[in-house]
C-alpha positions as a Markdown table, in Angstrom:
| # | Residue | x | y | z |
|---|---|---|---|---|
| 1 | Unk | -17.5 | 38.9 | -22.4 |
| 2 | Unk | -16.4 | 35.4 | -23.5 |
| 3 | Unk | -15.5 | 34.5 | -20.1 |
| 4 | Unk | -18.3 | 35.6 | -18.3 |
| 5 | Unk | -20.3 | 33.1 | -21.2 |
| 6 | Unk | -17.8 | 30.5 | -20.0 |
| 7 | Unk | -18.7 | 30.9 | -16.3 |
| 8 | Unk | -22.4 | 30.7 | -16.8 |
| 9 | Unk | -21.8 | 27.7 | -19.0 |
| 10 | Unk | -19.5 | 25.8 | -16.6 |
| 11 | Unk | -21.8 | 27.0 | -14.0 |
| 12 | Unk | -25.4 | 25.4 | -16.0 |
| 13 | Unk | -22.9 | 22.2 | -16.3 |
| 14 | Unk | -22.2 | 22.3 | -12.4 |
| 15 | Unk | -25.7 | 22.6 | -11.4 |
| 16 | Unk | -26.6 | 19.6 | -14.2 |
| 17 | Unk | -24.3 | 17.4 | -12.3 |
| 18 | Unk | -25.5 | 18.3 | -9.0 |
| 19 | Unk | -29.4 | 17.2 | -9.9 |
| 20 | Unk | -28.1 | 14.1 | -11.5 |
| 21 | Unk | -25.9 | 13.4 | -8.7 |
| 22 | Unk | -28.7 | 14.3 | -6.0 |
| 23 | Unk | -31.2 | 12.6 | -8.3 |
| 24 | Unk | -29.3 | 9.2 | -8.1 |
| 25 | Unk | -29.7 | 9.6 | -4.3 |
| 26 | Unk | -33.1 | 9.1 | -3.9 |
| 27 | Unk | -35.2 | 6.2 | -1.8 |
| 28 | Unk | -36.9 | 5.0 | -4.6 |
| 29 | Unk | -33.8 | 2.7 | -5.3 |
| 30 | Unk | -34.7 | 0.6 | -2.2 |
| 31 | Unk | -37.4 | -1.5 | -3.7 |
| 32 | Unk | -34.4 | -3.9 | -4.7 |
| 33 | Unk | -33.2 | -3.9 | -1.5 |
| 34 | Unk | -33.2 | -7.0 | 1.3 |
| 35 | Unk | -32.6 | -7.0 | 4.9 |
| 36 | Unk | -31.0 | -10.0 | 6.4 |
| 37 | Unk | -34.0 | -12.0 | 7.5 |
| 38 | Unk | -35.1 | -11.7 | 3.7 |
| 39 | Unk | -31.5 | -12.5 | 2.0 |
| 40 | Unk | -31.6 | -15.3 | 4.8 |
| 41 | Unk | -35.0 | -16.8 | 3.4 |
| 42 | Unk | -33.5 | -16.2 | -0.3 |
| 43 | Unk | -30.2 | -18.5 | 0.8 |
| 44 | Unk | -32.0 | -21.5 | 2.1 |
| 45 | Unk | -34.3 | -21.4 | -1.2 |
| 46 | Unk | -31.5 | -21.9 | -3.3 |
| 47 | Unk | -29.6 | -24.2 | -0.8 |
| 48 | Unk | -32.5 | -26.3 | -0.9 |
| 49 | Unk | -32.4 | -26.8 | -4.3 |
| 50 | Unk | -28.8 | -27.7 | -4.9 |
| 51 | Unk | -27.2 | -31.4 | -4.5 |
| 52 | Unk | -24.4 | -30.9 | -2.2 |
| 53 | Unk | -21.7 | -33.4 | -2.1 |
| 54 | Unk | -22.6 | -36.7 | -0.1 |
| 55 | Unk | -22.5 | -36.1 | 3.5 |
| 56 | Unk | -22.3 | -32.4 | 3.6 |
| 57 | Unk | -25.2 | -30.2 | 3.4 |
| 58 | Unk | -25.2 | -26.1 | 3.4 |
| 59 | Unk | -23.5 | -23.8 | 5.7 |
| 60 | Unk | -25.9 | -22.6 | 8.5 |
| 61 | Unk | -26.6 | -18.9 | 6.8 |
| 62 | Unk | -25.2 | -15.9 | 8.6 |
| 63 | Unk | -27.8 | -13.1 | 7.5 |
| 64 | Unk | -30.0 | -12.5 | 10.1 |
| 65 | Unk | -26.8 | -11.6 | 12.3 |
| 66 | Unk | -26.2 | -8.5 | 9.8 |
| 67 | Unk | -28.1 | -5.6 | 11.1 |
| 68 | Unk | -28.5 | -2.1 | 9.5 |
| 69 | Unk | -27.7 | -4.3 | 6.7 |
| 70 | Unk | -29.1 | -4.4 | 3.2 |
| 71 | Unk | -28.4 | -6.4 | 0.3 |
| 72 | Unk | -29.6 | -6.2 | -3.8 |
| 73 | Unk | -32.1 | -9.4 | -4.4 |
| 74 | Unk | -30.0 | -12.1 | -5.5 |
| 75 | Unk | -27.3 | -12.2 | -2.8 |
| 76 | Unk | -28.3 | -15.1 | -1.2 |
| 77 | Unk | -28.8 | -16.8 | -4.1 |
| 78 | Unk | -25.0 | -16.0 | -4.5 |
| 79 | Unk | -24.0 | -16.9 | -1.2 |
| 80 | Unk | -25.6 | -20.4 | -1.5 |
| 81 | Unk | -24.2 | -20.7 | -5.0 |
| 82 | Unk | -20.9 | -19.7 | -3.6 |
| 83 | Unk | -21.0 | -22.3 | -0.8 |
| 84 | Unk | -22.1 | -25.3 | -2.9 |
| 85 | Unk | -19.2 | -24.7 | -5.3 |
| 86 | Unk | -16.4 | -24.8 | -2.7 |
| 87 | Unk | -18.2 | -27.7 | -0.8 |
| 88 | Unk | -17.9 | -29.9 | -4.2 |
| 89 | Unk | -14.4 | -28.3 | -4.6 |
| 90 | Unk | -13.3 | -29.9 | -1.5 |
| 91 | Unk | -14.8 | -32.9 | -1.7 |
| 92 | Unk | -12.9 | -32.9 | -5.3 |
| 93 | Unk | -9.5 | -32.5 | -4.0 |
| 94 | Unk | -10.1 | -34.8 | -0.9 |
| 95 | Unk | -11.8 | -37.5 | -3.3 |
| 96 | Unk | -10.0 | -37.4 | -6.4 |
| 97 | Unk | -6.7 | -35.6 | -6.2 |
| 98 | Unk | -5.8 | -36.7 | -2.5 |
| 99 | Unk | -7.0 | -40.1 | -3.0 |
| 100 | Unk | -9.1 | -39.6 | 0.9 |
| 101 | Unk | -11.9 | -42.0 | 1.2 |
| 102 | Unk | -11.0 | -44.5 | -2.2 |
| 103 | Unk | -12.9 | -43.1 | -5.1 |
């Protein structure tokens, strides 16, 4: 008797998982979600906005190219972020620590 209450009770667990797990699967997650044209758009906003290092401006973005694609809000915002930093760690190292150009 104490193991058949063990099976239904492992079983009520097993189907609890299974809703939560099928639950997390649903569509209404994709209002957060970004195809590449959008995360494109969302890039050259913040690329815009930044002051990249003298004579260099942002990378040409890459997201329309990704198809069946589709990225959280805020990626190209990271991407862009991203780019500027290495763009002003380079011109760092070539300015500063390698001496290029006399600064």
């Amino acid at each position: 008797m104490k193991s058949m209450r063990l099976y239904s009770k492992m079983a009520s667990l097993g189907l609890c998982v299974s809703l939560l797990a099928v639950g997390g699967c649903s569509r209404s997650h994709d209002d957060n979600l970004m195809d590449g044209f959008q995360t494109e758009a969302e890039y050259n906003a913040e690329a815009a906005s930044l002051a990249w290092p003298p004579g260099r401006s942002a990378p040409s973005p890459w997201h329309h190219l990704e198809t069946d694609v589709y990225n959280e809000k805020g990626v190209g915002v990271t991407d862009a972020d991203r780019q500027w930093l290495c763009a002003w760690e380079v011109h760092y190292w070539l300015f500063t620590i390698e001496g290029v150009g006399g600064v």
